[in-house]
Amino acid sequence: MNKRSMRILGFYQVQHMLVRLAPSRLSKEIARRLKPMSDAEAIDRQLTDTEEAVRCTQTETGTPFGGIVDIRQALEKAKREVTLDSRECIDVWNNLQHYSEISSFFADRAAEYPHLAEQAEVIGDFSQLSHSFATVFDNNHQIRDNASPQLMRLRSRIVELERQTKRYVNNVLQNKEYQKFFQDALVTVRNNRYVIPIKQEYRHAFPGIVHDTSASGSTLYIEPLAIVNANNDLQSARIEETREIERIFRRLTAKVQQQYTELYDSTLCVGQLEFIFAKAQLARQMKACRPAISKTRQIKLIRARHPLIDAKYVVPNTIVLGGDYRILLITGSNTGGKTVSMKTLGLLVLMHQAGLFIPVEESSELPVFRDVFSDIGDEQDISQNLSTFSSHMKQLVYILKHCGPDDLILADELGSGTDPAEGSAIAIAILDSLYQKESYVMVTTHYNDLKNYAYNTPGIENGHVEFDTETLKPTYKLRIGSAGSSHAFSISERLGMPKSVLEKAKELRSKAQDMDMEKVLT
């Protein structure tokens, strides 16, 4: 699909909304990779997924999504026999519990959501692996004392050694001979060893090993010689505890490695399901629905709303294209909504072909387009010395070379930026070429020659956006079947243009211009 059109029409902004709604890193990655497709069957499958997810969020009290962690890096480590650390083990265990909930949720509701349930069947059975993690970690994700018999023995020994060491320290603190040495009569820990805060001036009087000093330097943290052996025994037991925990993690890592493929596939599956439910959440936010894929290749968008315009201000419009006409020419005043109508059509086509619901009424339908081409906005390129007209022509030349009967073309102010007579002629020639190619086309213009061309050519239809001449405000309502005026005179009059100037302008407009301007210039 044409990336330029995706940018101009606002597809990436919609995609960003979807990324924000995706709950996990993996589902956000999937959302960032989202692109419109041109395969009708694939689009239909994606829309069915979205439809089931919307129905699920509407009818179920809750869905088992959220809290999933991206464990792909941990799985790769396990595959390479690199021992997982505590955080990675907990993340894997957390995911296993969620995978089980998601799998059970859709297995119990296979009849209601068959497409989602079929995808959820990829999620493996990790009950034994989850049990292995549960024997190591408690519900607070702390390592259990009984994670292994050796760990149980070591932790019991550590408790006893800590009790014994504290008793030795308290004996030192209660020794009257040392009372004047203490900055505070309390026990603290430095470098995993019990120490006592001693005043700086007594450092040589108190027998022990200095482990740290206070920020001011007035206090030294000294390990009394009397408890060095006890601290050594305690430190040795703690080192053994750490080694035993590493052995436990190695055993868990080996079990993860054995189910690497199932875990990786399940992780991708859950990420995809989360992404589908993010699409459903976006659909509900936009009050969007699923349009039918048109069998007659007709565009029929009923009360279509631009999804990037605030819902309080957006004006719904019905856009019909195809059938009796494949080219729709939109006219009307400036700032009247011509470009918005065209962008609405283009963006909704892109969203539909990306498997997203669109903000329209239920009876709407869209064909599947091979590509969407657009020439909208001022694309003047100073770096290449291209004027606005030249830039538009460059893009239109590209479109004419690459478009076909299954493409949608959107062009804003076709033929503008140059002499009106020549611009009109070029615009009509371009429309005629697109007509011959049988492409679907929506263009905006102010040129009367194009309006007349549309009236006199079968397969091309005029449309206009309404303008209230009393209030001098556009209504943004699109009307198909008749051309509109630019309302230059009425707008100028309401804004206070002198009557003499307006009368002269009307006189000049009504005169037949037989003069050949090219001959005059020559």
mmCIF file with all atom_site columns, C-alpha atoms in Angstrom, residues 320-497:
data_model
loop_
_atom_site.group_PDB
_atom_site.id
_atom_site.type_symbol
_atom_site.label_atom_id
_atom_site.label_alt_id
_atom_site.label_comp_id
_atom_site.label_asym_id
_atom_site.label_entity_id
_atom_site.label_seq_id
_atom_site.pdbx_PDB_ins_code
_atom_site.Cartn_x
_atom_site.Cartn_y
_atom_site.Cartn_z
_atom_site.occupancy
_atom_site.B_iso_or_equiv
_atom_site.pdbx_formal_charge
_atom_site.auth_seq_id
_atom_site.auth_comp_id
_atom_site.auth_asym_id
_atom_site.auth_atom_id
_atom_site.pdbx_PDB_model_num
ATOM 1   C CA . VAL A 1 320 ? -21.302 6.825  -2.476  1.00 0.00 ? 320 VAL A CA 1
ATOM 2   C CA . LEU A 1 321 ? -18.966 5.968  -5.335  1.00 0.00 ? 321 LEU A CA 1
ATOM 3   C CA . GLY A 1 322 ? -19.163 3.187  -7.891  1.00 0.00 ? 322 GLY A CA 1
ATOM 4   C CA . GLY A 1 323 ? -22.089 1.703  -9.778  1.00 0.00 ? 323 GLY A CA 1
ATOM 5   C CA . ASP A 1 324 ? -23.317 4.431  -12.151 1.00 0.00 ? 324 ASP A CA 1
ATOM 6   C CA . TYR A 1 325 ? -20.226 6.559  -11.631 1.00 0.00 ? 325 TYR A CA 1
ATOM 7   C CA . ARG A 1 326 ? -16.633 5.918  -10.617 1.00 0.00 ? 326 ARG A CA 1
ATOM 8   C CA . ILE A 1 327 ? -15.484 9.542  -10.540 1.00 0.00 ? 327 ILE A CA 1
ATOM 9   C CA . LEU A 1 328 ? -16.909 11.995 -7.991  1.00 0.00 ? 328 LEU A CA 1
ATOM 10  C CA . LEU A 1 329 ? -16.135 15.707 -8.397  1.00 0.00 ? 329 LEU A CA 1
ATOM 11  C CA . ILE A 1 330 ? -16.572 17.733 -5.186  1.00 0.00 ? 330 ILE A CA 1
ATOM 12  C CA . THR A 1 331 ? -17.021 21.510 -5.380  1.00 0.00 ? 331 THR A CA 1
ATOM 13  C CA . GLY A 1 332 ? -17.953 24.245 -2.927  1.00 0.00 ? 332 GLY A CA 1
ATOM 14  C CA . SER A 1 333 ? -16.520 27.097 -0.904  1.00 0.00 ? 333 SER A CA 1
ATOM 15  C CA . ASN A 1 334 ? -13.109 27.241 0.702   1.00 0.00 ? 334 ASN A CA 1
ATOM 16  C CA . THR A 1 335 ? -12.934 25.699 4.213   1.00 0.00 ? 335 THR A CA 1
ATOM 17  C CA . GLY A 1 336 ? -16.218 24.012 3.411   1.00 0.00 ? 336 GLY A CA 1
ATOM 18  C CA . GLY A 1 337 ? -15.082 20.460 4.064   1.00 0.00 ? 337 GLY A CA 1
ATOM 19  C CA . LYS A 1 338 ? -14.218 19.222 0.555   1.00 0.00 ? 338 LYS A CA 1
ATOM 20  C CA . THR A 1 339 ? -10.780 17.952 1.576   1.00 0.00 ? 339 THR A CA 1
ATOM 21  C CA . VAL A 1 340 ? -12.103 16.483 4.844   1.00 0.00 ? 340 VAL A CA 1
ATOM 22  C CA . SER A 1 341 ? -14.703 14.480 2.913   1.00 0.00 ? 341 SER A CA 1
ATOM 23  C CA . MET A 1 342 ? -12.016 13.149 0.604   1.00 0.00 ? 342 MET A CA 1
ATOM 24  C CA . LYS A 1 343 ? -9.642  12.335 3.468   1.00 0.00 ? 343 LYS A CA 1
ATOM 25  C CA . THR A 1 344 ? -12.462 10.605 5.315   1.00 0.00 ? 344 THR A CA 1
ATOM 26  C CA . LEU A 1 345 ? -12.991 8.256  2.391   1.00 0.00 ? 345 LEU A CA 1
ATOM 27  C CA . GLY A 1 346 ? -9.267  7.547  1.999   1.00 0.00 ? 346 GLY A CA 1
ATOM 28  C CA . LEU A 1 347 ? -8.590  6.966  5.698   1.00 0.00 ? 347 LEU A CA 1
ATOM 29  C CA . LEU A 1 348 ? -11.605 4.700  6.180   1.00 0.00 ? 348 LEU A CA 1
ATOM 30  C CA . VAL A 1 349 ? -10.531 2.596  3.189   1.00 0.00 ? 349 VAL A CA 1
ATOM 31  C CA . LEU A 1 350 ? -7.050  2.196  4.696   1.00 0.00 ? 350 LEU A CA 1
ATOM 32  C CA . MET A 1 351 ? -8.465  1.334  8.133   1.00 0.00 ? 351 MET A CA 1
ATOM 33  C CA . HIS A 1 352 ? -10.884 -1.196 6.654   1.00 0.00 ? 352 HIS A CA 1
ATOM 34  C CA . GLN A 1 353 ? -8.104  -2.925 4.737   1.00 0.00 ? 353 GLN A CA 1
ATOM 35  C CA . ALA A 1 354 ? -6.011  -3.050 7.921   1.00 0.00 ? 354 ALA A CA 1
ATOM 36  C CA . GLY A 1 355 ? -8.742  -5.059 9.652   1.00 0.00 ? 355 GLY A CA 1
ATOM 37  C CA . LEU A 1 356 ? -10.060 -2.138 11.713  1.00 0.00 ? 356 LEU A CA 1
ATOM 38  C CA . PHE A 1 357 ? -13.663 -1.142 12.259  1.00 0.00 ? 357 PHE A CA 1
ATOM 39  C CA . ILE A 1 358 ? -14.592 2.267  10.843  1.00 0.00 ? 358 ILE A CA 1
ATOM 40  C CA . PRO A 1 359 ? -16.940 5.012  12.148  1.00 0.00 ? 359 PRO A CA 1
ATOM 41  C CA . VAL A 1 360 ? -19.923 4.510  9.825   1.00 0.00 ? 360 VAL A CA 1
ATOM 42  C CA . GLU A 1 361 ? -23.475 3.129  10.026  1.00 0.00 ? 361 GLU A CA 1
ATOM 43  C CA . GLU A 1 362 ? -24.061 -0.644 9.925   1.00 0.00 ? 362 GLU A CA 1
ATOM 44  C CA . SER A 1 363 ? -25.311 -0.790 6.313   1.00 0.00 ? 363 SER A CA 1
ATOM 45  C CA . SER A 1 364 ? -22.059 0.595  4.886   1.00 0.00 ? 364 SER A CA 1
ATOM 46  C CA . GLU A 1 365 ? -19.908 -1.365 2.456   1.00 0.00 ? 365 GLU A CA 1
ATOM 47  C CA . LEU A 1 366 ? -16.507 -1.046 0.802   1.00 0.00 ? 366 LEU A CA 1
ATOM 48  C CA . PRO A 1 367 ? -14.690 -2.907 -1.965  1.00 0.00 ? 367 PRO A CA 1
ATOM 49  C CA . VAL A 1 368 ? -11.081 -4.003 -1.501  1.00 0.00 ? 368 VAL A CA 1
ATOM 50  C CA . PHE A 1 369 ? -8.643  -1.778 -3.368  1.00 0.00 ? 369 PHE A CA 1
ATOM 51  C CA . ARG A 1 370 ? -5.247  -2.799 -4.662  1.00 0.00 ? 370 ARG A CA 1
ATOM 52  C CA . ASP A 1 371 ? -3.820  0.598  -3.693  1.00 0.00 ? 371 ASP A CA 1
ATOM 53  C CA . VAL A 1 372 ? -4.792  4.122  -2.651  1.00 0.00 ? 372 VAL A CA 1
ATOM 54  C CA . PHE A 1 373 ? -3.102  7.076  -4.367  1.00 0.00 ? 373 PHE A CA 1
ATOM 55  C CA . SER A 1 374 ? -3.466  10.630 -3.121  1.00 0.00 ? 374 SER A CA 1
ATOM 56  C CA . ASP A 1 375 ? -2.422  14.113 -4.149  1.00 0.00 ? 375 ASP A CA 1
ATOM 57  C CA . ILE A 1 376 ? -3.564  16.274 -1.258  1.00 0.00 ? 376 ILE A CA 1
ATOM 58  C CA . GLY A 1 377 ? -2.087  19.392 0.312   1.00 0.00 ? 377 GLY A CA 1
ATOM 59  C CA . ASP A 1 378 ? 0.725   21.751 -0.638  1.00 0.00 ? 378 ASP A CA 1
ATOM 60  C CA . GLU A 1 379 ? 3.656   19.522 -1.510  1.00 0.00 ? 379 GLU A CA 1
ATOM 61  C CA . GLN A 1 380 ? 5.929   22.307 -2.798  1.00 0.00 ? 380 GLN A CA 1
ATOM 62  C CA . ASP A 1 381 ? 9.514   21.032 -2.703  1.00 0.00 ? 381 ASP A CA 1
ATOM 63  C CA . ILE A 1 382 ? 11.956  23.965 -2.351  1.00 0.00 ? 382 ILE A CA 1
ATOM 64  C CA . SER A 1 383 ? 14.981  21.681 -2.240  1.00 0.00 ? 383 SER A CA 1
ATOM 65  C CA . GLN A 1 384 ? 14.190  20.467 -5.752  1.00 0.00 ? 384 GLN A CA 1
ATOM 66  C CA . ASN A 1 385 ? 13.056  23.871 -7.069  1.00 0.00 ? 385 ASN A CA 1
ATOM 67  C CA . LEU A 1 386 ? 9.577   22.484 -7.674  1.00 0.00 ? 386 LEU A CA 1
ATOM 68  C CA . SER A 1 387 ? 6.629   24.862 -7.510  1.00 0.00 ? 387 SER A CA 1
ATOM 69  C CA . THR A 1 388 ? 3.321   23.801 -5.994  1.00 0.00 ? 388 THR A CA 1
ATOM 70  C CA . PHE A 1 389 ? 1.977   23.105 -9.483  1.00 0.00 ? 389 PHE A CA 1
ATOM 71  C CA . SER A 1 390 ? 5.057   21.129 -10.491 1.00 0.00 ? 390 SER A CA 1
ATOM 72  C CA . SER A 1 391 ? 4.918   19.039 -7.321  1.00 0.00 ? 391 SER A CA 1
ATOM 73  C CA . HIS A 1 392 ? 1.257   18.219 -7.930  1.00 0.00 ? 392 HIS A CA 1
ATOM 74  C CA . MET A 1 393 ? 1.963   17.345 -11.545 1.00 0.00 ? 393 MET A CA 1
ATOM 75  C CA . LYS A 1 394 ? 4.876   15.116 -10.557 1.00 0.00 ? 394 LYS A CA 1
ATOM 76  C CA . GLN A 1 395 ? 2.608   13.172 -8.217  1.00 0.00 ? 395 GLN A CA 1
ATOM 77  C CA . LEU A 1 396 ? -0.237  12.992 -10.761 1.00 0.00 ? 396 LEU A CA 1
ATOM 78  C CA . VAL A 1 397 ? 2.152   11.676 -13.421 1.00 0.00 ? 397 VAL A CA 1
ATOM 79  C CA . TYR A 1 398 ? 3.189   8.938  -10.986 1.00 0.00 ? 398 TYR A CA 1
ATOM 80  C CA . ILE A 1 399 ? -0.463  8.098  -10.293 1.00 0.00 ? 399 ILE A CA 1
ATOM 81  C CA . LEU A 1 400 ? -1.354  7.925  -13.998 1.00 0.00 ? 400 LEU A CA 1
ATOM 82  C CA . LYS A 1 401 ? 1.549   5.549  -14.634 1.00 0.00 ? 401 LYS A CA 1
ATOM 83  C CA . HIS A 1 402 ? 0.717   3.162  -11.790 1.00 0.00 ? 402 HIS A CA 1
ATOM 84  C CA . CYS A 1 403 ? -3.051  3.205  -11.212 1.00 0.00 ? 403 CYS A CA 1
ATOM 85  C CA . GLY A 1 404 ? -5.580  0.698  -12.514 1.00 0.00 ? 404 GLY A CA 1
ATOM 86  C CA . PRO A 1 405 ? -9.237  -0.356 -12.200 1.00 0.00 ? 405 PRO A CA 1
ATOM 87  C CA . ASP A 1 406 ? -8.798  -1.651 -8.623  1.00 0.00 ? 406 ASP A CA 1
ATOM 88  C CA . ASP A 1 407 ? -7.260  1.556  -7.257  1.00 0.00 ? 407 ASP A CA 1
ATOM 89  C CA . LEU A 1 408 ? -8.677  4.564  -5.425  1.00 0.00 ? 408 LEU A CA 1
ATOM 90  C CA . ILE A 1 409 ? -7.339  7.999  -6.441  1.00 0.00 ? 409 ILE A CA 1
ATOM 91  C CA . LEU A 1 410 ? -7.858  11.126 -4.330  1.00 0.00 ? 410 LEU A CA 1
ATOM 92  C CA . ALA A 1 411 ? -6.778  14.507 -5.741  1.00 0.00 ? 411 ALA A CA 1
ATOM 93  C CA . ASP A 1 412 ? -7.270  17.887 -4.081  1.00 0.00 ? 412 ASP A CA 1
ATOM 94  C CA . GLU A 1 413 ? -7.797  21.010 -6.226  1.00 0.00 ? 413 GLU A CA 1
ATOM 95  C CA . LEU A 1 414 ? -6.988  19.189 -9.453  1.00 0.00 ? 414 LEU A CA 1
ATOM 96  C CA . GLY A 1 415 ? -5.235  21.460 -11.979 1.00 0.00 ? 415 GLY A CA 1
ATOM 97  C CA . SER A 1 416 ? -4.766  24.366 -9.570  1.00 0.00 ? 416 SER A CA 1
ATOM 98  C CA . GLY A 1 417 ? -1.611  26.432 -9.159  1.00 0.00 ? 417 GLY A CA 1
ATOM 99  C CA . THR A 1 418 ? -1.383  27.628 -12.761 1.00 0.00 ? 418 THR A CA 1
ATOM 100 C CA . ASP A 1 419 ? -3.410  29.525 -15.397 1.00 0.00 ? 419 ASP A CA 1
ATOM 101 C CA . PRO A 1 420 ? -7.088  28.560 -14.797 1.00 0.00 ? 420 PRO A CA 1
ATOM 102 C CA . ALA A 1 421 ? -7.786  27.826 -18.473 1.00 0.00 ? 421 ALA A CA 1
ATOM 103 C CA . GLU A 1 422 ? -4.752  25.600 -18.838 1.00 0.00 ? 422 GLU A CA 1
ATOM 104 C CA . GLY A 1 423 ? -5.291  24.081 -15.384 1.00 0.00 ? 423 GLY A CA 1
ATOM 105 C CA . SER A 1 424 ? -8.872  23.172 -16.288 1.00 0.00 ? 424 SER A CA 1
ATOM 106 C CA . ALA A 1 425 ? -7.779  21.592 -19.557 1.00 0.00 ? 425 ALA A CA 1
ATOM 107 C CA . ILE A 1 426 ? -5.090  19.518 -17.861 1.00 0.00 ? 426 ILE A CA 1
ATOM 108 C CA . ALA A 1 427 ? -7.514  18.496 -15.107 1.00 0.00 ? 427 ALA A CA 1
ATOM 109 C CA . ILE A 1 428 ? -10.126 17.329 -17.628 1.00 0.00 ? 428 ILE A CA 1
ATOM 110 C CA . ALA A 1 429 ? -7.491  15.383 -19.564 1.00 0.00 ? 429 ALA A CA 1
ATOM 111 C CA . ILE A 1 430 ? -6.332  13.697 -16.329 1.00 0.00 ? 430 ILE A CA 1
ATOM 112 C CA . LEU A 1 431 ? -9.893  12.802 -15.368 1.00 0.00 ? 431 LEU A CA 1
ATOM 113 C CA . ASP A 1 432 ? -10.478 11.436 -18.849 1.00 0.00 ? 432 ASP A CA 1
ATOM 114 C CA . SER A 1 433 ? -7.394  9.212  -18.529 1.00 0.00 ? 433 SER A CA 1
ATOM 115 C CA . LEU A 1 434 ? -8.502  7.977  -15.113 1.00 0.00 ? 434 LEU A CA 1
ATOM 116 C CA . TYR A 1 435 ? -11.952 7.357  -16.578 1.00 0.00 ? 435 TYR A CA 1
ATOM 117 C CA . GLN A 1 436 ? -10.404 5.183  -19.279 1.00 0.00 ? 436 GLN A CA 1
ATOM 118 C CA . LYS A 1 437 ? -8.404  3.269  -16.652 1.00 0.00 ? 437 LYS A CA 1
ATOM 119 C CA . GLU A 1 438 ? -11.679 2.618  -14.735 1.00 0.00 ? 438 GLU A CA 1
ATOM 120 C CA . SER A 1 439 ? -10.137 3.741  -11.459 1.00 0.00 ? 439 SER A CA 1
ATOM 121 C CA . TYR A 1 440 ? -12.241 4.983  -8.533  1.00 0.00 ? 440 TYR A CA 1
ATOM 122 C CA . VAL A 1 441 ? -11.643 8.729  -8.261  1.00 0.00 ? 441 VAL A CA 1
ATOM 123 C CA . MET A 1 442 ? -12.641 11.509 -5.890  1.00 0.00 ? 442 MET A CA 1
ATOM 124 C CA . VAL A 1 443 ? -11.354 15.014 -6.656  1.00 0.00 ? 443 VAL A CA 1
ATOM 125 C CA . THR A 1 444 ? -12.044 18.551 -5.447  1.00 0.00 ? 444 THR A CA 1
ATOM 126 C CA . THR A 1 445 ? -12.042 21.658 -7.643  1.00 0.00 ? 445 THR A CA 1
ATOM 127 C CA . HIS A 1 446 ? -13.273 25.228 -8.066  1.00 0.00 ? 446 HIS A CA 1
ATOM 128 C CA . TYR A 1 447 ? -13.164 25.121 -11.875 1.00 0.00 ? 447 TYR A CA 1
ATOM 129 C CA . ASN A 1 448 ? -16.489 25.517 -13.711 1.00 0.00 ? 448 ASN A CA 1
ATOM 130 C CA . ASP A 1 449 ? -15.077 23.702 -16.735 1.00 0.00 ? 449 ASP A CA 1
ATOM 131 C CA . LEU A 1 450 ? -14.684 20.564 -14.618 1.00 0.00 ? 450 LEU A CA 1
ATOM 132 C CA . LYS A 1 451 ? -18.232 20.892 -13.303 1.00 0.00 ? 451 LYS A CA 1
ATOM 133 C CA . ASN A 1 452 ? -19.530 21.078 -16.868 1.00 0.00 ? 452 ASN A CA 1
ATOM 134 C CA . TYR A 1 453 ? -17.343 18.127 -17.834 1.00 0.00 ? 453 TYR A CA 1
ATOM 135 C CA . ALA A 1 454 ? -18.851 16.063 -15.018 1.00 0.00 ? 454 ALA A CA 1
ATOM 136 C CA . TYR A 1 455 ? -22.410 17.032 -16.007 1.00 0.00 ? 455 TYR A CA 1
ATOM 137 C CA . ASN A 1 456 ? -21.846 16.047 -19.625 1.00 0.00 ? 456 ASN A CA 1
ATOM 138 C CA . THR A 1 457 ? -19.866 12.826 -19.090 1.00 0.00 ? 457 THR A CA 1
ATOM 139 C CA . PRO A 1 458 ? -21.577 9.557  -18.094 1.00 0.00 ? 458 PRO A CA 1
ATOM 140 C CA . GLY A 1 459 ? -19.785 7.790  -15.267 1.00 0.00 ? 459 GLY A CA 1
ATOM 141 C CA . ILE A 1 460 ? -18.739 11.069 -13.613 1.00 0.00 ? 460 ILE A CA 1
ATOM 142 C CA . GLU A 1 461 ? -20.843 12.710 -10.897 1.00 0.00 ? 461 GLU A CA 1
ATOM 143 C CA . ASN A 1 462 ? -20.858 16.158 -9.331  1.00 0.00 ? 462 ASN A CA 1
ATOM 144 C CA . GLY A 1 463 ? -21.108 16.770 -5.617  1.00 0.00 ? 463 GLY A CA 1
ATOM 145 C CA . HIS A 1 464 ? -20.716 19.750 -3.340  1.00 0.00 ? 464 HIS A CA 1
ATOM 146 C CA . VAL A 1 465 ? -20.319 20.762 0.279   1.00 0.00 ? 465 VAL A CA 1
ATOM 147 C CA . GLU A 1 466 ? -23.052 23.049 1.543   1.00 0.00 ? 466 GLU A CA 1
ATOM 148 C CA . PHE A 1 467 ? -22.486 26.668 2.554   1.00 0.00 ? 467 PHE A CA 1
ATOM 149 C CA . ASP A 1 468 ? -24.862 28.875 4.541   1.00 0.00 ? 468 ASP A CA 1
ATOM 150 C CA . THR A 1 469 ? -24.837 32.255 2.782   1.00 0.00 ? 469 THR A CA 1
ATOM 151 C CA . GLU A 1 470 ? -26.746 33.858 5.680   1.00 0.00 ? 470 GLU A CA 1
ATOM 152 C CA . THR A 1 471 ? -24.230 32.977 8.378   1.00 0.00 ? 471 THR A CA 1
ATOM 153 C CA . LEU A 1 472 ? -21.220 32.794 6.019   1.00 0.00 ? 472 LEU A CA 1
ATOM 154 C CA . LYS A 1 473 ? -20.383 29.454 7.585   1.00 0.00 ? 473 LYS A CA 1
ATOM 155 C CA . PRO A 1 474 ? -19.944 26.074 5.949   1.00 0.00 ? 474 PRO A CA 1
ATOM 156 C CA . THR A 1 475 ? -22.242 23.274 7.090   1.00 0.00 ? 475 THR A CA 1
ATOM 157 C CA . TYR A 1 476 ? -19.676 20.600 6.080   1.00 0.00 ? 476 TYR A CA 1
ATOM 158 C CA . LYS A 1 477 ? -22.549 18.556 4.622   1.00 0.00 ? 477 LYS A CA 1
ATOM 159 C CA . LEU A 1 478 ? -21.687 16.660 1.454   1.00 0.00 ? 478 LEU A CA 1
ATOM 160 C CA . ARG A 1 479 ? -24.400 16.522 -1.228  1.00 0.00 ? 479 ARG A CA 1
ATOM 161 C CA . ILE A 1 480 ? -23.920 14.229 -4.222  1.00 0.00 ? 480 ILE A CA 1
ATOM 162 C CA . GLY A 1 481 ? -25.747 14.936 -7.478  1.00 0.00 ? 481 GLY A CA 1
ATOM 163 C CA . SER A 1 482 ? -25.134 18.614 -8.056  1.00 0.00 ? 482 SER A CA 1
ATOM 164 C CA . ALA A 1 483 ? -22.200 21.002 -8.195  1.00 0.00 ? 483 ALA A CA 1
ATOM 165 C CA . GLY A 1 484 ? -21.694 23.864 -5.772  1.00 0.00 ? 484 GLY A CA 1
ATOM 166 C CA . SER A 1 485 ? -20.574 27.441 -5.988  1.00 0.00 ? 485 SER A CA 1
ATOM 167 C CA . SER A 1 486 ? -17.424 28.898 -4.479  1.00 0.00 ? 486 SER A CA 1
ATOM 168 C CA . HIS A 1 487 ? -19.663 31.706 -3.074  1.00 0.00 ? 487 HIS A CA 1
ATOM 169 C CA . ALA A 1 488 ? -16.941 34.259 -3.633  1.00 0.00 ? 488 ALA A CA 1
ATOM 170 C CA . PHE A 1 489 ? -19.396 37.131 -4.284  1.00 0.00 ? 489 PHE A CA 1
ATOM 171 C CA . SER A 1 490 ? -21.720 36.412 -1.346  1.00 0.00 ? 490 SER A CA 1
ATOM 172 C CA . ILE A 1 491 ? -18.809 35.976 1.047   1.00 0.00 ? 491 ILE A CA 1
ATOM 173 C CA . SER A 1 492 ? -17.186 39.212 -0.181  1.00 0.00 ? 492 SER A CA 1
ATOM 174 C CA . GLU A 1 493 ? -20.488 41.097 0.147   1.00 0.00 ? 493 GLU A CA 1
ATOM 175 C CA . ARG A 1 494 ? -21.090 39.874 3.699   1.00 0.00 ? 494 ARG A CA 1
ATOM 176 C CA . LEU A 1 495 ? -17.567 40.903 4.639   1.00 0.00 ? 495 LEU A CA 1
ATOM 177 C CA . GLY A 1 496 ? -18.238 44.487 3.480   1.00 0.00 ? 496 GLY A CA 1
ATOM 178 C CA . MET A 1 497 ? -16.828 44.626 -0.036  1.00 0.00 ? 497 MET A CA 1
#
